[in-house]
JSON list of C-alpha atoms in Angstrom, two decimals:
[
{"chain": "A", "resi": 1, "resn": "UNK", "atom": "CA", "xyz": [-195.33, 92.48, 166.60]},
{"chain": "A", "resi": 2, "resn": "UNK", "atom": "CA", "xyz": [-195.97, 90.23, 163.88]},
{"chain": "A", "resi": 3, "resn": "UNK", "atom": "CA", "xyz": [-197.17, 92.24, 160.44]},
{"chain": "A", "resi": 4, "resn": "UNK", "atom": "CA", "xyz": [-197.51, 88.97, 158.53]},
{"chain": "A", "resi": 5, "resn": "UNK", "atom": "CA", "xyz": [-198.94, 86.19, 160.67]},
{"chain": "A", "resi": 6, "resn": "UNK", "atom": "CA", "xyz": [-199.30, 82.23, 158.97]},
{"chain": "A", "resi": 7, "resn": "UNK", "atom": "CA", "xyz": [-201.96, 81.14, 161.61]},
{"chain": "A", "resi": 8, "resn": "UNK", "atom": "CA", "xyz": [-201.72, 77.68, 160.50]},
{"chain": "A", "resi": 9, "resn": "UNK", "atom": "CA", "xyz": [-198.24, 76.37, 161.50]},
{"chain": "A", "resi": 10, "resn": "UNK", "atom": "CA", "xyz": [-198.80, 73.13, 159.41]},
{"chain": "A", "resi": 11, "resn": "UNK", "atom": "CA", "xyz": [-201.35, 71.53, 156.94]},
{"chain": "A", "resi": 12, "resn": "UNK", "atom": "CA", "xyz": [-201.75, 68.04, 155.94]},
{"chain": "A", "resi": 13, "resn": "UNK", "atom": "CA", "xyz": [-203.31, 67.15, 152.32]},
{"chain": "A", "resi": 14, "resn": "UNK", "atom": "CA", "xyz": [-203.83, 64.41, 150.39]},
{"chain": "A", "resi": 15, "resn": "UNK", "atom": "CA", "xyz": [-202.11, 64.04, 147.02]},
{"chain": "A", "resi": 16, "resn": "UNK", "atom": "CA", "xyz": [-204.35, 65.56, 144.06]},
{"chain": "A", "resi": 17, "resn": "UNK", "atom": "CA", "xyz": [-206.17, 67.70, 146.17]},
{"chain": "A", "resi": 18, "resn": "UNK", "atom": "CA", "xyz": [-206.34, 71.44, 146.75]},
{"chain": "A", "resi": 19, "resn": "UNK", "atom": "CA", "xyz": [-203.76, 72.91, 149.58]},
{"chain": "A", "resi": 20, "resn": "UNK", "atom": "CA", "xyz": [-205.12, 76.14, 150.84]},
{"chain": "A", "resi": 21, "resn": "UNK", "atom": "CA", "xyz": [-202.12, 78.19, 152.55]},
{"chain": "A", "resi": 22, "resn": "UNK", "atom": "CA", "xyz": [-203.37, 81.50, 154.26]},
{"chain": "A", "resi": 23, "resn": "UNK", "atom": "CA", "xyz": [-201.50, 84.74, 155.53]},
{"chain": "A", "resi": 24, "resn": "UNK", "atom": "CA", "xyz": [-203.01, 87.76, 157.24]},
{"chain": "A", "resi": 25, "resn": "UNK", "atom": "CA", "xyz": [-201.48, 91.28, 157.59]},
{"chain": "A", "resi": 26, "resn": "UNK", "atom": "CA", "xyz": [-201.51, 94.40, 159.68]},
{"chain": "A", "resi": 27, "resn": "UNK", "atom": "CA", "xyz": [-200.09, 96.88, 157.66]},
{"chain": "A", "resi": 28, "resn": "UNK", "atom": "CA", "xyz": [-201.34, 98.71, 154.25]},
{"chain": "A", "resi": 29, "resn": "UNK", "atom": "CA", "xyz": [-198.50, 99.79, 152.75]},
{"chain": "A", "resi": 30, "resn": "UNK", "atom": "CA", "xyz": [-196.96, 97.23, 150.94]},
{"chain": "A", "resi": 31, "resn": "UNK", "atom": "CA", "xyz": [-196.02, 96.82, 146.78]},
{"chain": "A", "resi": 32, "resn": "UNK", "atom": "CA", "xyz": [-196.04, 93.22, 146.62]},
{"chain": "A", "resi": 33, "resn": "UNK", "atom": "CA", "xyz": [-196.89, 90.13, 148.26]},
{"chain": "A", "resi": 34, "resn": "UNK", "atom": "CA", "xyz": [-194.85, 87.14, 147.64]},
{"chain": "A", "resi": 35, "resn": "UNK", "atom": "CA", "xyz": [-194.81, 83.37, 148.57]},
{"chain": "A", "resi": 36, "resn": "UNK", "atom": "CA", "xyz": [-191.33, 81.38, 149.18]},
{"chain": "A", "resi": 37, "resn": "UNK", "atom": "CA", "xyz": [-191.19, 77.83, 149.39]},
{"chain": "A", "resi": 38, "resn": "UNK", "atom": "CA", "xyz": [-188.29, 76.20, 151.73]},
{"chain": "A", "resi": 39, "resn": "UNK", "atom": "CA", "xyz": [-187.03, 72.71, 151.80]},
{"chain": "A", "resi": 40, "resn": "UNK", "atom": "CA", "xyz": [-184.82, 71.50, 154.70]},
{"chain": "A", "resi": 41, "resn": "UNK", "atom": "CA", "xyz": [-181.16, 72.55, 154.57]},
{"chain": "A", "resi": 42, "resn": "UNK", "atom": "CA", "xyz": [-181.83, 74.62, 151.54]},
{"chain": "A", "resi": 43, "resn": "UNK", "atom": "CA", "xyz": [-182.92, 78.67, 151.44]},
{"chain": "A", "resi": 44, "resn": "UNK", "atom": "CA", "xyz": [-186.07, 79.66, 150.07]},
{"chain": "A", "resi": 45, "resn": "UNK", "atom": "CA", "xyz": [-187.24, 79.68, 146.77]},
{"chain": "A", "resi": 46, "resn": "UNK", "atom": "CA", "xyz": [-189.41, 82.48, 145.21]},
{"chain": "A", "resi": 47, "resn": "UNK", "atom": "CA", "xyz": [-192.61, 80.59, 144.12]},
{"chain": "A", "resi": 48, "resn": "UNK", "atom": "CA", "xyz": [-195.36, 83.53, 142.68]},
{"chain": "A", "resi": 49, "resn": "UNK", "atom": "CA", "xyz": [-196.34, 86.84, 143.70]},
{"chain": "A", "resi": 50, "resn": "UNK", "atom": "CA", "xyz": [-198.92, 89.56, 143.24]},
{"chain": "A", "resi": 51, "resn": "UNK", "atom": "CA", "xyz": [-199.34, 92.95, 143.12]},
{"chain": "A", "resi": 52, "resn": "UNK", "atom": "CA", "xyz": [-201.17, 95.54, 145.53]},
{"chain": "A", "resi": 53, "resn": "UNK", "atom": "CA", "xyz": [-203.31, 96.45, 142.58]},
{"chain": "A", "resi": 54, "resn": "UNK", "atom": "CA", "xyz": [-204.59, 92.90, 141.72]},
{"chain": "A", "resi": 55, "resn": "UNK", "atom": "CA", "xyz": [-206.36, 90.12, 143.61]},
{"chain": "A", "resi": 56, "resn": "UNK", "atom": "CA", "xyz": [-205.35, 87.45, 141.89]},
{"chain": "A", "resi": 57, "resn": "UNK", "atom": "CA", "xyz": [-202.29, 86.04, 140.09]},
{"chain": "A", "resi": 58, "resn": "UNK", "atom": "CA", "xyz": [-202.04, 82.58, 138.80]},
{"chain": "A", "resi": 59, "resn": "UNK", "atom": "CA", "xyz": [-198.83, 80.17, 137.75]},
{"chain": "A", "resi": 60, "resn": "UNK", "atom": "CA", "xyz": [-199.44, 76.78, 136.99]},
{"chain": "A", "resi": 61, "resn": "UNK", "atom": "CA", "xyz": [-200.80, 75.13, 139.67]},
{"chain": "A", "resi": 62, "resn": "UNK", "atom": "CA", "xyz": [-200.31, 77.96, 141.78]},
{"chain": "A", "resi": 63, "resn": "UNK", "atom": "CA", "xyz": [-202.67, 80.78, 142.61]},
{"chain": "A", "resi": 64, "resn": "UNK", "atom": "CA", "xyz": [-202.58, 83.37, 144.90]},
{"chain": "A", "resi": 65, "resn": "UNK", "atom": "CA", "xyz": [-205.37, 85.82, 145.91]},
{"chain": "A", "resi": 66, "resn": "UNK", "atom": "CA", "xyz": [-205.53, 88.90, 147.71]},
{"chain": "A", "resi": 67, "resn": "UNK", "atom": "CA", "xyz": [-208.16, 90.42, 149.42]},
{"chain": "A", "resi": 68, "resn": "UNK", "atom": "CA", "xyz": [-207.18, 93.72, 150.44]},
{"chain": "A", "resi": 69, "resn": "UNK", "atom": "CA", "xyz": [-210.43, 94.64, 152.68]},
{"chain": "A", "resi": 70, "resn": "UNK", "atom": "CA", "xyz": [-209.83, 91.80, 154.64]},
{"chain": "A", "resi": 71, "resn": "UNK", "atom": "CA", "xyz": [-206.20, 91.97, 154.75]},
{"chain": "A", "resi": 72, "resn": "UNK", "atom": "CA", "xyz": [-205.78, 88.52, 153.64]},
{"chain": "A", "resi": 73, "resn": "UNK", "atom": "CA", "xyz": [-203.90, 86.30, 151.22]},
{"chain": "A", "resi": 74, "resn": "UNK", "atom": "CA", "xyz": [-204.11, 82.85, 150.10]},
{"chain": "A", "resi": 75, "resn": "UNK", "atom": "CA", "xyz": [-202.20, 80.32, 147.89]},
{"chain": "A", "resi": 76, "resn": "UNK", "atom": "CA", "xyz": [-204.03, 77.73, 146.41]},
{"chain": "A", "resi": 77, "resn": "UNK", "atom": "CA", "xyz": [-202.17, 74.71, 145.03]},
{"chain": "A", "resi": 78, "resn": "UNK", "atom": "CA", "xyz": [-204.09, 72.43, 142.95]},
{"chain": "A", "resi": 79, "resn": "UNK", "atom": "CA", "xyz": [-203.67, 69.61, 142.08]},
{"chain": "A", "resi": 80, "resn": "UNK", "atom": "CA", "xyz": [-201.39, 69.04, 145.44]},
{"chain": "A", "resi": 81, "resn": "UNK", "atom": "CA", "xyz": [-198.43, 66.74, 144.94]},
{"chain": "A", "resi": 82, "resn": "UNK", "atom": "CA", "xyz": [-196.00, 64.65, 147.27]},
{"chain": "A", "resi": 83, "resn": "UNK", "atom": "CA", "xyz": [-193.14, 67.51, 146.11]},
{"chain": "A", "resi": 84, "resn": "UNK", "atom": "CA", "xyz": [-195.04, 70.24, 147.27]},
{"chain": "A", "resi": 85, "resn": "UNK", "atom": "CA", "xyz": [-194.12, 69.11, 150.97]},
{"chain": "A", "resi": 86, "resn": "UNK", "atom": "CA", "xyz": [-192.03, 71.84, 152.39]},
{"chain": "A", "resi": 87, "resn": "UNK", "atom": "CA", "xyz": [-192.65, 74.86, 154.56]},
{"chain": "A", "resi": 88, "resn": "UNK", "atom": "CA", "xyz": [-194.30, 77.94, 152.83]},
{"chain": "A", "resi": 89, "resn": "UNK", "atom": "CA", "xyz": [-193.43, 81.65, 153.62]},
{"chain": "A", "resi": 90, "resn": "UNK", "atom": "CA", "xyz": [-195.65, 84.73, 152.86]},
{"chain": "A", "resi": 91, "resn": "UNK", "atom": "CA", "xyz": [-193.76, 87.96, 152.72]},
{"chain": "A", "resi": 92, "resn": "UNK", "atom": "CA", "xyz": [-194.70, 91.49, 151.50]},
{"chain": "A", "resi": 93, "resn": "UNK", "atom": "CA", "xyz": [-192.39, 93.99, 149.81]},
{"chain": "A", "resi": 94, "resn": "UNK", "atom": "CA", "xyz": [-191.94, 97.39, 151.49]},
{"chain": "A", "resi": 95, "resn": "UNK", "atom": "CA", "xyz": [-191.60, 100.54, 149.38]},
{"chain": "A", "resi": 96, "resn": "UNK", "atom": "CA", "xyz": [-187.90, 100.34, 150.78]},
{"chain": "A", "resi": 97, "resn": "UNK", "atom": "CA", "xyz": [-187.48, 96.97, 149.43]},
{"chain": "A", "resi": 98, "resn": "UNK", "atom": "CA", "xyz": [-187.55, 94.96, 152.72]},
{"chain": "A", "resi": 99, "resn": "UNK", "atom": "CA", "xyz": [-189.05, 91.55, 152.84]},
{"chain": "A", "resi": 100, "resn": "UNK", "atom": "CA", "xyz": [-191.46, 90.93, 155.83]},
{"chain": "A", "resi": 101, "resn": "UNK", "atom": "CA", "xyz": [-191.96, 87.31, 156.29]},
{"chain": "A", "resi": 102, "resn": "UNK", "atom": "CA", "xyz": [-194.50, 85.74, 158.29]},
{"chain": "A", "resi": 103, "resn": "UNK", "atom": "CA", "xyz": [-193.75, 82.66, 160.34]},
{"chain": "A", "resi": 104, "resn": "UNK", "atom": "CA", "xyz": [-194.42, 79.82, 157.74]},
{"chain": "A", "resi": 105, "resn": "UNK", "atom": "CA", "xyz": [-196.55, 76.74, 157.44]},
{"chain": "A", "resi": 106, "resn": "UNK", "atom": "CA", "xyz": [-195.39, 73.26, 156.96]},
{"chain": "A", "resi": 107, "resn": "UNK", "atom": "CA", "xyz": [-197.39, 71.65, 154.28]},
{"chain": "A", "resi": 108, "resn": "UNK", "atom": "CA", "xyz": [-197.31, 67.87, 153.79]},
{"chain": "A", "resi": 109, "resn": "UNK", "atom": "CA", "xyz": [-199.00, 66.06, 151.13]},
{"chain": "A", "resi": 110, "resn": "UNK", "atom": "CA", "xyz": [-199.41, 62.55, 151.67]},
{"chain": "A", "resi": 111, "resn": "UNK", "atom": "CA", "xyz": [-200.43, 59.70, 148.92]},
{"chain": "B", "resi": 1, "resn": "UNK", "atom": "CA", "xyz": [-174.81, 81.04, 136.64]},
{"chain": "B", "resi": 2, "resn": "UNK", "atom": "CA", "xyz": [-173.94, 80.71, 140.32]},
{"chain": "B", "resi": 3, "resn": "UNK", "atom": "CA", "xyz": [-176.45, 81.06, 143.08]},
{"chain": "B", "resi": 4, "resn": "UNK", "atom": "CA", "xyz": [-175.80, 82.27, 146.41]},
{"chain": "B", "resi": 5, "resn": "UNK", "atom": "CA", "xyz": [-173.02, 81.06, 148.20]},
{"chain": "B", "resi": 6, "resn": "UNK", "atom": "CA", "xyz": [-172.85, 80.94, 152.36]},
{"chain": "B", "resi": 7, "resn": "UNK", "atom": "CA", "xyz": [-170.11, 80.08, 154.14]},
{"chain": "B", "resi": 8, "resn": "UNK", "atom": "CA", "xyz": [-169.46, 78.28, 156.49]},
{"chain": "B", "resi": 9, "resn": "UNK", "atom": "CA", "xyz": [-172.48, 75.69, 156.67]},
{"chain": "B", "resi": 10, "resn": "UNK", "atom": "CA", "xyz": [-172.79, 74.66, 159.82]},
{"chain": "B", "resi": 11, "resn": "UNK", "atom": "CA", "xyz": [-171.01, 76.57, 163.00]},
{"chain": "B", "resi": 12, "resn": "UNK", "atom": "CA", "xyz": [-170.76, 75.76, 166.77]},
{"chain": "B", "resi": 13, "resn": "UNK", "atom": "CA", "xyz": [-169.61, 78.47, 168.91]},
{"chain": "B", "resi": 14, "resn": "UNK", "atom": "CA", "xyz": [-169.54, 79.28, 172.66]},
{"chain": "B", "resi": 15, "resn": "UNK", "atom": "CA", "xyz": [-171.63, 81.81, 174.82]},
{"chain": "B", "resi": 16, "resn": "UNK", "atom": "CA", "xyz": [-169.58, 85.19, 174.52]},
{"chain": "B", "resi": 17, "resn": "UNK", "atom": "CA", "xyz": [-167.85, 84.51, 171.53]},
{"chain": "B", "resi": 18, "resn": "UNK", "atom": "CA", "xyz": [-168.07, 85.99, 168.15]},
{"chain": "B", "resi": 19, "resn": "UNK", "atom": "CA", "xyz": [-168.64, 84.91, 164.73]},
{"chain": "B", "resi": 20, "resn": "UNK", "atom": "CA", "xyz": [-168.33, 86.18, 161.18]},
{"chain": "B", "resi": 21, "resn": "UNK", "atom": "CA", "xyz": [-170.66, 84.59, 158.11]},
{"chain": "B", "resi": 22, "resn": "UNK", "atom": "CA", "xyz": [-170.26, 85.38, 154.19]},
{"chain": "B", "resi": 23, "resn": "UNK", "atom": "CA", "xyz": [-172.51, 85.63, 151.69]},
{"chain": "B", "resi": 24, "resn": "UNK", "atom": "CA", "xyz": [-171.24, 86.09, 147.84]},
{"chain": "B", "resi": 25, "resn": "UNK", "atom": "CA", "xyz": [-174.08, 86.85, 145.71]},
{"chain": "B", "resi": 26, "resn": "UNK", "atom": "CA", "xyz": [-175.55, 86.08, 142.18]},
{"chain": "B", "resi": 27, "resn": "UNK", "atom": "CA", "xyz": [-172.69, 87.70, 140.09]},
{"chain": "B", "resi": 28, "resn": "UNK", "atom": "CA", "xyz": [-174.18, 91.30, 138.85]},
{"chain": "B", "resi": 29, "resn": "UNK", "atom": "CA", "xyz": [-176.62, 91.59, 141.97]},
{"chain": "B", "resi": 30, "resn": "UNK", "atom": "CA", "xyz": [-175.57, 94.80, 144.28]},
{"chain": "B", "resi": 31, "resn": "UNK", "atom": "CA", "xyz": [-177.92, 94.19, 147.19]},
{"chain": "B", "resi": 32, "resn": "UNK", "atom": "CA", "xyz": [-177.12, 91.71, 149.97]},
{"chain": "B", "resi": 33, "resn": "UNK", "atom": "CA", "xyz": [-179.85, 90.99, 152.74]},
{"chain": "B", "resi": 34, "resn": "UNK", "atom": "CA", "xyz": [-179.44, 89.16, 155.92]},
{"chain": "B", "resi": 35, "resn": "UNK", "atom": "CA", "xyz": [-182.21, 86.98, 157.64]},
{"chain": "B", "resi": 36, "resn": "UNK", "atom": "CA", "xyz": [-182.61, 84.79, 160.93]},
{"chain": "B", "resi": 37, "resn": "UNK", "atom": "CA", "xyz": [-184.72, 82.04, 161.17]},
{"chain": "B", "resi": 38, "resn": "UNK", "atom": "CA", "xyz": [-185.97, 80.32, 164.23]},
{"chain": "B", "resi": 39, "resn": "UNK", "atom": "CA", "xyz": [-188.62, 78.08, 164.94]},
{"chain": "B", "resi": 40, "resn": "UNK", "atom": "CA", "xyz": [-191.91, 79.76, 165.63]},
{"chain": "B", "resi": 41, "resn": "UNK", "atom": "CA", "xyz": [-190.72, 83.17, 164.89]},
{"chain": "B", "resi": 42, "resn": "UNK", "atom": "CA", "xyz": [-190.26, 82.78, 160.60]},
{"chain": "B", "resi": 43, "resn": "UNK", "atom": "CA", "xyz": [-187.56, 84.59, 158.72]},
{"chain": "B", "resi": 44, "resn": "UNK", "atom": "CA", "xyz": [-186.78, 88.03, 160.59]},
{"chain": "B", "resi": 45, "resn": "UNK", "atom": "CA", "xyz": [-184.98, 90.50, 158.74]},
{"chain": "B", "resi": 46, "resn": "UNK", "atom": "CA", "xyz": [-181.98, 91.83, 159.99]},
{"chain": "B", "resi": 47, "resn": "UNK", "atom": "CA", "xyz": [-180.23, 94.39, 157.67]},
{"chain": "B", "resi": 48, "resn": "UNK", "atom": "CA", "xyz": [-179.37, 94.92, 153.64]},
{"chain": "B", "resi": 49, "resn": "UNK", "atom": "CA", "xyz": [-176.48, 96.28, 152.21]},
{"chain": "B", "resi": 50, "resn": "UNK", "atom": "CA", "xyz": [-176.34, 98.03, 148.81]},
{"chain": "B", "resi": 51, "resn": "UNK", "atom": "CA", "xyz": [-173.07, 99.24, 147.19]},
{"chain": "B", "resi": 52, "resn": "UNK", "atom": "CA", "xyz": [-171.24, 99.00, 150.27]},
{"chain": "B", "resi": 53, "resn": "UNK", "atom": "CA", "xyz": [-173.81, 100.83, 152.38]},
{"chain": "B", "resi": 54, "resn": "UNK", "atom": "CA", "xyz": [-176.45, 99.68, 154.66]},
{"chain": "B", "resi": 55, "resn": "UNK", "atom": "CA", "xyz": [-179.77, 100.52, 152.96]},
{"chain": "B", "resi": 56, "resn": "UNK", "atom": "CA", "xyz": [-182.33, 99.08, 155.42]},
{"chain": "B", "resi": 57, "resn": "UNK", "atom": "CA", "xyz": [-181.96, 97.72, 159.09]},
{"chain": "B", "resi": 58, "resn": "UNK", "atom": "CA", "xyz": [-184.35, 95.48, 160.99]},
{"chain": "B", "resi": 59, "resn": "UNK", "atom": "CA", "xyz": [-184.95, 95.17, 164.82]},
{"chain": "B", "resi": 60, "resn": "UNK", "atom": "CA", "xyz": [-181.93, 93.48, 165.94]},
{"chain": "B", "resi": 61, "resn": "UNK", "atom": "CA", "xyz": [-179.27, 94.92, 168.89]},
{"chain": "B", "resi": 62, "resn": "UNK", "atom": "CA", "xyz": [-176.18, 96.21, 168.02]},
{"chain": "B", "resi": 63, "resn": "UNK", "atom": "CA", "xyz": [-174.43, 92.82, 168.39]},
{"chain": "B", "resi": 64, "resn": "UNK", "atom": "CA", "xyz": [-175.42, 92.08, 164.94]},
{"chain": "B", "resi": 65, "resn": "UNK", "atom": "CA", "xyz": [-173.65, 94.34, 162.11]},
{"chain": "B", "resi": 66, "resn": "UNK", "atom": "CA", "xyz": [-172.74, 93.53, 158.74]},
{"chain": "B", "resi": 67, "resn": "UNK", "atom": "CA", "xyz": [-170.67, 95.14, 155.83]},
{"chain": "B", "resi": 68, "resn": "UNK", "atom": "CA", "xyz": [-170.17, 94.88, 152.25]},
{"chain": "B", "resi": 69, "resn": "UNK", "atom": "CA", "xyz": [-167.24, 94.77, 150.02]},
{"chain": "B", "resi": 70, "resn": "UNK", "atom": "CA", "xyz": [-166.71, 96.51, 146.75]},
{"chain": "B", "resi": 71, "resn": "UNK", "atom": "CA", "xyz": [-167.36, 93.04, 145.15]},
{"chain": "B", "resi": 72, "resn": "UNK", "atom": "CA", "xyz": [-170.91, 93.05, 146.51]},
{"chain": "B", "resi": 73, "resn": "UNK", "atom": "CA", "xyz": [-169.77, 90.40, 148.94]},
{"chain": "B", "resi": 74, "resn": "UNK", "atom": "CA", "xyz": [-170.84, 90.49, 152.61]},
{"chain": "B", "resi": 75, "resn": "UNK", "atom": "CA", "xyz": [-170.38, 89.47, 156.16]},
{"chain": "B", "resi": 76, "resn": "UNK", "atom": "CA", "xyz": [-172.24, 89.47, 158.81]},
{"chain": "B", "resi": 77, "resn": "UNK", "atom": "CA", "xyz": [-170.69, 89.52, 162.29]},
{"chain": "B", "resi": 78, "resn": "UNK", "atom": "CA", "xyz": [-172.44, 88.86, 165.71]},
{"chain": "B", "resi": 79, "resn": "UNK", "atom": "CA", "xyz": [-170.70, 89.72, 168.99]},
{"chain": "B", "resi": 80, "resn": "UNK", "atom": "CA", "xyz": [-171.21, 88.35, 172.34]},
{"chain": "B", "resi": 81, "resn": "UNK", "atom": "CA", "xyz": [-173.08, 85.18, 171.53]},
{"chain": "B", "resi": 82, "resn": "UNK", "atom": "CA", "xyz": [-176.11, 84.55, 173.45]},
{"chain": "B", "resi": 83, "resn": "UNK", "atom": "CA", "xyz": [-177.81, 81.02, 172.97]},
{"chain": "B", "resi": 84, "resn": "UNK", "atom": "CA", "xyz": [-180.64, 82.59, 171.70]},
{"chain": "B", "resi": 85, "resn": "UNK", "atom": "CA", "xyz": [-178.65, 83.30, 168.43]},
{"chain": "B", "resi": 86, "resn": "UNK", "atom": "CA", "xyz": [-178.94, 79.88, 167.64]},
{"chain": "B", "resi": 87, "resn": "UNK", "atom": "CA", "xyz": [-180.67, 80.02, 164.25]},
{"chain": "B", "resi": 88, "resn": "UNK", "atom": "CA", "xyz": [-180.17, 79.70, 160.38]},
{"chain": "B", "resi": 89, "resn": "UNK", "atom": "CA", "xyz": [-178.72, 82.86, 159.08]},
{"chain": "B", "resi": 90, "resn": "UNK", "atom": "CA", "xyz": [-179.91, 83.21, 155.27]},
{"chain": "B", "resi": 91, "resn": "UNK", "atom": "CA", "xyz": [-178.93, 85.82, 152.95]},
{"chain": "B", "resi": 92, "resn": "UNK", "atom": "CA", "xyz": [-180.57, 86.89, 149.64]},
{"chain": "B", "resi": 93, "resn": "UNK", "atom": "CA", "xyz": [-179.25, 88.73, 146.84]},
{"chain": "B", "resi": 94, "resn": "UNK", "atom": "CA", "xyz": [-181.26, 91.04, 144.07]},
{"chain": "B", "resi": 95, "resn": "UNK", "atom": "CA", "xyz": [-179.90, 93.40, 141.62]},
{"chain": "B", "resi": 96, "resn": "UNK", "atom": "CA", "xyz": [-181.21, 96.00, 143.98]},
{"chain": "B", "resi": 97, "resn": "UNK", "atom": "CA", "xyz": [-183.39, 98.38, 141.96]},
{"chain": "B", "resi": 98, "resn": "UNK", "atom": "CA", "xyz": [-186.13, 99.84, 144.28]},
{"chain": "B", "resi": 99, "resn": "UNK", "atom": "CA", "xyz": [-189.21, 99.02, 143.15]},
{"chain": "B", "resi": 100, "resn": "UNK", "atom": "CA", "xyz": [-188.41, 96.19, 141.15]},
{"chain": "B", "resi": 101, "resn": "UNK", "atom": "CA", "xyz": [-191.05, 92.98, 141.22]},
{"chain": "B", "resi": 102, "resn": "UNK", "atom": "CA", "xyz": [-188.79, 90.38, 141.48]},
{"chain": "B", "resi": 103, "resn": "UNK", "atom": "CA", "xyz": [-188.13, 88.15, 144.41]},
{"chain": "B", "resi": 104, "resn": "UNK", "atom": "CA", "xyz": [-185.00, 87.82, 146.11]},
{"chain": "B", "resi": 105, "resn": "UNK", "atom": "CA", "xyz": [-182.52, 84.57, 145.65]},
{"chain": "B", "resi": 106, "resn": "UNK", "atom": "CA", "xyz": [-181.58, 83.14, 149.18]},
{"chain": "B", "resi": 107, "resn": "UNK", "atom": "CA", "xyz": [-178.76, 81.14, 149.84]},
{"chain": "B", "resi": 108, "resn": "UNK", "atom": "CA", "xyz": [-178.62, 77.83, 151.84]},
{"chain": "B", "resi": 109, "resn": "UNK", "atom": "CA", "xyz": [-177.79, 79.36, 155.06]},
{"chain": "B", "resi": 110, "resn": "UNK", "atom": "CA", "xyz": [-175.32, 79.08, 157.98]},
{"chain": "B", "resi": 111, "resn": "UNK", "atom": "CA", "xyz": [-176.85, 76.60, 160.92]},
{"chain": "B", "resi": 112, "resn": "UNK", "atom": "CA", "xyz": [-175.15, 78.97, 163.94]},
{"chain": "B", "resi": 113, "resn": "UNK", "atom": "CA", "xyz": [-175.31, 76.64, 167.21]},
{"chain": "B", "resi": 114, "resn": "UNK", "atom": "CA", "xyz": [-174.38, 78.62, 170.20]},
{"chain": "B", "resi": 115, "resn": "UNK", "atom": "CA", "xyz": [-173.19, 76.23, 173.37]}
]
């Protein structure tokens, strides 16, 4: 029973273009959604979060959009850079502080 | 500030054996959570410890257990290892205040291979 789904296991984008990573969820009881980025042989690193009361949060090249009616979350990276190549996980934080992760999307940014 | 330290980095065990993994959180952090990462399954929550008490638990069998010491260091134990337990085990630390808005800080993980 996957409560957070990232339906695209991989995405390939040209450098300078926009990368859009998507996430769907089933549970409406959450406080925050978070995005994590993971390089091979390293732990995930926190990227950006969004509160359940907002529909957009921006931090530099990264913007997260939340559509509560569609239960859909997306991360936009503009412009994409080769260093952004990694696996991206979306996760939501429950009211008991558990993080429930999606299965991840591998982003490859090519020159 | 030192990050989250997990030891060992790599481990190879035989089916039926048991294994203990260690996690030292960021100094001052009181919460340690454990996750299992396998291909296609993402990161799955195992359990969380806060002030030496298990505060949250995921849906893993009783072969998976953990504990936390008074210095907040945590250990995870898996008994009677199965091939399917091969995975990257990650721990994450946080100050532990419920309802806070920050994310967790992860260690680099322990890669466990069961043969």
